[in-house]
Every structure is written in C-alpha cells, then in structure tokens.
Amino acid sequence: LESLITLERQKELMKYLTAEEKKLLKIFLENDTKALHLNSVRALTLEKQGMLMPPGTTVNGYGIFTLAPWVWKYLKDNPKALE
C-alpha cells in the first residue's frame, strides 16, 4: 500500500485531516510510538485512508493500531503538519 501512496497524495491526506484525526495522530508522536491501543470507531477513518494499519484482533471495540510507515516518516519529516 505504501508504494501506491505518492508524496502528493500523502500531502493531500494530511491537508484535509479533521481536528480529531490530528489529535489522534499527535498521540503517536507525543509518545514516540508507532502503535497504540485505540477505540476502533475512533481510528476507523484513518484506517480507511490507509494511515493506520488495522489491528489483528479487537476486544470490546479496542485494538492495537499501527501507523502506516509513510505516515510515521511524513510526520517526523513534517512536524508542523498536525498544527
């Protein structure tokens, strides 16, 4: 999937993030982690956009979601993208 997402598409996805999506992605950066235990409903939009990798399993609506490698790299290279 990562190879299918061009830099132009990455910028476009980041440009149109909602405040809630930015808040969620900031948690990854603030904790310097690529994986978080999240509510599936809260992560759904980012998962559908290919920004979060789906968890292997969910329990009570929660699972461990992992940032797609391109998202981690983009956010590390562009720290102001979530402002």
mmCIF file with all atom_site columns, C-alpha atoms in Angstrom:
data_model
loop_
_atom_site.group_PDB
_atom_site.id
_atom_site.type_symbol
_atom_site.label_atom_id
_atom_site.label_alt_id
_atom_site.label_comp_id
_atom_site.label_asym_id
_atom_site.label_entity_id
_atom_site.label_seq_id
_atom_site.pdbx_PDB_ins_code
_atom_site.Cartn_x
_atom_site.Cartn_y
_atom_site.Cartn_z
_atom_site.occupancy
_atom_site.B_iso_or_equiv
_atom_site.pdbx_formal_charge
_atom_site.auth_seq_id
_atom_site.auth_comp_id
_atom_site.auth_asym_id
_atom_site.auth_atom_id
_atom_site.pdbx_PDB_model_num
ATOM 1  C CA . LEU A 1 1  ? 0.000   0.000  0.000  1.00 0.00 ? 1  LEU A CA 1
ATOM 2  C CA . GLU A 1 2  ? 2.771   2.416  0.887  1.00 0.00 ? 2  GLU A CA 1
ATOM 3  C CA . SER A 1 3  ? 4.247   2.248  -2.603 1.00 0.00 ? 3  SER A CA 1
ATOM 4  C CA . LEU A 1 4  ? 0.839   3.190  -4.040 1.00 0.00 ? 4  LEU A CA 1
ATOM 5  C CA . ILE A 1 5  ? 0.601   6.378  -1.987 1.00 0.00 ? 5  ILE A CA 1
ATOM 6  C CA . THR A 1 6  ? 2.561   9.116  -3.700 1.00 0.00 ? 6  THR A CA 1
ATOM 7  C CA . LEU A 1 7  ? 4.066   12.057 -1.865 1.00 0.00 ? 7  LEU A CA 1
ATOM 8  C CA . GLU A 1 8  ? 1.413   14.247 -3.461 1.00 0.00 ? 8  GLU A CA 1
ATOM 9  C CA . ARG A 1 9  ? -1.356  12.012 -2.096 1.00 0.00 ? 9  ARG A CA 1
ATOM 10 C CA . GLN A 1 10 ? 0.305   11.980 1.334  1.00 0.00 ? 10 GLN A CA 1
ATOM 11 C CA . LYS A 1 11 ? 0.280   15.780 1.421  1.00 0.00 ? 11 LYS A CA 1
ATOM 12 C CA . GLU A 1 12 ? -3.346  15.816 0.316  1.00 0.00 ? 12 GLU A CA 1
ATOM 13 C CA . LEU A 1 13 ? -4.398  13.370 3.038  1.00 0.00 ? 13 LEU A CA 1
ATOM 14 C CA . MET A 1 14 ? -2.561  15.377 5.687  1.00 0.00 ? 14 MET A CA 1
ATOM 15 C CA . LYS A 1 15 ? -4.034  18.659 4.450  1.00 0.00 ? 15 LYS A CA 1
ATOM 16 C CA . TYR A 1 16 ? -7.618  17.514 4.971  1.00 0.00 ? 16 TYR A CA 1
ATOM 17 C CA . LEU A 1 17 ? -7.317  15.856 8.380  1.00 0.00 ? 17 LEU A CA 1
ATOM 18 C CA . THR A 1 18 ? -10.001 16.815 10.853 1.00 0.00 ? 18 THR A CA 1
ATOM 19 C CA . ALA A 1 19 ? -9.072  18.266 14.233 1.00 0.00 ? 19 ALA A CA 1
ATOM 20 C CA . GLU A 1 20 ? -9.954  14.912 15.830 1.00 0.00 ? 20 GLU A CA 1
ATOM 21 C CA . GLU A 1 21 ? -7.727  12.989 13.383 1.00 0.00 ? 21 GLU A CA 1
ATOM 22 C CA . LYS A 1 22 ? -4.826  15.371 14.024 1.00 0.00 ? 22 LYS A CA 1
ATOM 23 C CA . LYS A 1 23 ? -5.328  14.963 17.765 1.00 0.00 ? 23 LYS A CA 1
ATOM 24 C CA . LEU A 1 24 ? -5.190  11.196 17.402 1.00 0.00 ? 24 LEU A CA 1
ATOM 25 C CA . LEU A 1 25 ? -2.018  11.263 15.278 1.00 0.00 ? 25 LEU A CA 1
ATOM 26 C CA . LYS A 1 26 ? -0.360  13.661 17.742 1.00 0.00 ? 26 LYS A CA 1
ATOM 27 C CA . ILE A 1 27 ? -0.696  10.998 20.425 1.00 0.00 ? 27 ILE A CA 1
ATOM 28 C CA . PHE A 1 28 ? 1.584   8.714  18.395 1.00 0.00 ? 28 PHE A CA 1
ATOM 29 C CA . LEU A 1 29 ? 4.215   11.457 18.096 1.00 0.00 ? 29 LEU A CA 1
ATOM 30 C CA . GLU A 1 30 ? 3.954   12.607 21.705 1.00 0.00 ? 30 GLU A CA 1
ATOM 31 C CA . ASN A 1 31 ? 4.565   9.043  22.867 1.00 0.00 ? 31 ASN A CA 1
ATOM 32 C CA . ASP A 1 32 ? 7.209   8.411  20.186 1.00 0.00 ? 32 ASP A CA 1
ATOM 33 C CA . THR A 1 33 ? 5.448   5.211  19.195 1.00 0.00 ? 33 THR A CA 1
ATOM 34 C CA . LYS A 1 34 ? 4.121   3.662  16.025 1.00 0.00 ? 34 LYS A CA 1
ATOM 35 C CA . ALA A 1 35 ? 1.447   1.570  17.783 1.00 0.00 ? 35 ALA A CA 1
ATOM 36 C CA . LEU A 1 36 ? -1.351  2.497  20.170 1.00 0.00 ? 36 LEU A CA 1
ATOM 37 C CA . HIS A 1 37 ? -4.286  0.762  21.834 1.00 0.00 ? 37 HIS A CA 1
ATOM 38 C CA . LEU A 1 38 ? -7.267  2.639  20.371 1.00 0.00 ? 38 LEU A CA 1
ATOM 39 C CA . ASN A 1 39 ? -11.019 2.518  20.106 1.00 0.00 ? 39 ASN A CA 1
ATOM 40 C CA . SER A 1 40 ? -11.841 1.034  16.697 1.00 0.00 ? 40 SER A CA 1
ATOM 41 C CA . VAL A 1 41 ? -14.536 3.617  15.984 1.00 0.00 ? 41 VAL A CA 1
ATOM 42 C CA . ARG A 1 42 ? -12.144 6.494  16.685 1.00 0.00 ? 42 ARG A CA 1
ATOM 43 C CA . ALA A 1 43 ? -9.496  5.013  14.375 1.00 0.00 ? 43 ALA A CA 1
ATOM 44 C CA . LEU A 1 44 ? -11.841 3.991  11.558 1.00 0.00 ? 44 LEU A CA 1
ATOM 45 C CA . THR A 1 45 ? -11.410 6.999  9.248  1.00 0.00 ? 45 THR A CA 1
ATOM 46 C CA . LEU A 1 46 ? -7.615  6.929  9.462  1.00 0.00 ? 46 LEU A CA 1
ATOM 47 C CA . GLU A 1 47 ? -7.665  3.190  8.848  1.00 0.00 ? 47 GLU A CA 1
ATOM 48 C CA . LYS A 1 48 ? -9.848  3.615  5.753  1.00 0.00 ? 48 LYS A CA 1
ATOM 49 C CA . GLN A 1 49 ? -7.430  6.258  4.431  1.00 0.00 ? 49 GLN A CA 1
ATOM 50 C CA . GLY A 1 50 ? -4.533  3.823  4.800  1.00 0.00 ? 50 GLY A CA 1
ATOM 51 C CA . MET A 1 51 ? -2.919  5.863  7.547  1.00 0.00 ? 51 MET A CA 1
ATOM 52 C CA . LEU A 1 52 ? -3.415  3.277  10.276 1.00 0.00 ? 52 LEU A CA 1
ATOM 53 C CA . MET A 1 53 ? -2.931  -0.427 9.895  1.00 0.00 ? 53 MET A CA 1
ATOM 54 C CA . PRO A 1 54 ? -5.834  -2.438 11.321 1.00 0.00 ? 54 PRO A CA 1
ATOM 55 C CA . PRO A 1 55 ? -5.351  -4.469 14.463 1.00 0.00 ? 55 PRO A CA 1
ATOM 56 C CA . GLY A 1 56 ? -5.118  -8.235 14.267 1.00 0.00 ? 56 GLY A CA 1
ATOM 57 C CA . THR A 1 57 ? -7.879  -8.563 16.821 1.00 0.00 ? 57 THR A CA 1
ATOM 58 C CA . THR A 1 58 ? -10.161 -6.273 18.760 1.00 0.00 ? 58 THR A CA 1
ATOM 59 C CA . VAL A 1 59 ? -11.552 -6.757 22.240 1.00 0.00 ? 59 VAL A CA 1
ATOM 60 C CA . ASN A 1 60 ? -14.517 -4.713 23.417 1.00 0.00 ? 60 ASN A CA 1
ATOM 61 C CA . GLY A 1 61 ? -14.029 -2.362 20.468 1.00 0.00 ? 61 GLY A CA 1
ATOM 62 C CA . TYR A 1 62 ? -10.342 -1.708 21.126 1.00 0.00 ? 62 TYR A CA 1
ATOM 63 C CA . GLY A 1 63 ? -7.281  -2.892 19.268 1.00 0.00 ? 63 GLY A CA 1
ATOM 64 C CA . ILE A 1 64 ? -3.633  -2.077 18.700 1.00 0.00 ? 64 ILE A CA 1
ATOM 65 C CA . PHE A 1 65 ? -3.394  0.140  15.637 1.00 0.00 ? 65 PHE A CA 1
ATOM 66 C CA . THR A 1 66 ? -0.088  0.808  13.912 1.00 0.00 ? 66 THR A CA 1
ATOM 67 C CA . LEU A 1 67 ? 0.813   3.860  11.874 1.00 0.00 ? 67 LEU A CA 1
ATOM 68 C CA . ALA A 1 68 ? 1.487   3.119  8.233  1.00 0.00 ? 68 ALA A CA 1
ATOM 69 C CA . PRO A 1 69 ? 5.246   3.563  7.658  1.00 0.00 ? 69 PRO A CA 1
ATOM 70 C CA . TRP A 1 70 ? 4.712   6.508  5.301  1.00 0.00 ? 70 TRP A CA 1
ATOM 71 C CA . VAL A 1 71 ? 2.674   8.355  7.952  1.00 0.00 ? 71 VAL A CA 1
ATOM 72 C CA . TRP A 1 72 ? 5.402   7.992  10.570 1.00 0.00 ? 72 TRP A CA 1
ATOM 73 C CA . LYS A 1 73 ? 8.041   9.220  8.115  1.00 0.00 ? 73 LYS A CA 1
ATOM 74 C CA . TYR A 1 74 ? 5.865   12.089 6.883  1.00 0.00 ? 74 TYR A CA 1
ATOM 75 C CA . LEU A 1 75 ? 5.085   13.298 10.405 1.00 0.00 ? 75 LEU A CA 1
ATOM 76 C CA . LYS A 1 76 ? 8.703   13.017 11.535 1.00 0.00 ? 76 LYS A CA 1
ATOM 77 C CA . ASP A 1 77 ? 9.837   14.941 8.430  1.00 0.00 ? 77 ASP A CA 1
ATOM 78 C CA . ASN A 1 78 ? 6.983   17.488 8.710  1.00 0.00 ? 78 ASN A CA 1
ATOM 79 C CA . PRO A 1 79 ? 6.307   18.053 12.407 1.00 0.00 ? 79 PRO A CA 1
ATOM 80 C CA . LYS A 1 80 ? 4.103   21.106 11.731 1.00 0.00 ? 80 LYS A CA 1
ATOM 81 C CA . ALA A 1 81 ? 1.709   19.043 9.599  1.00 0.00 ? 81 ALA A CA 1
ATOM 82 C CA . LEU A 1 82 ? -0.568  18.487 12.601 1.00 0.00 ? 82 LEU A CA 1
ATOM 83 C CA . GLU A 1 83 ? -0.858  22.113 13.659 1.00 0.00 ? 83 GLU A CA 1
#
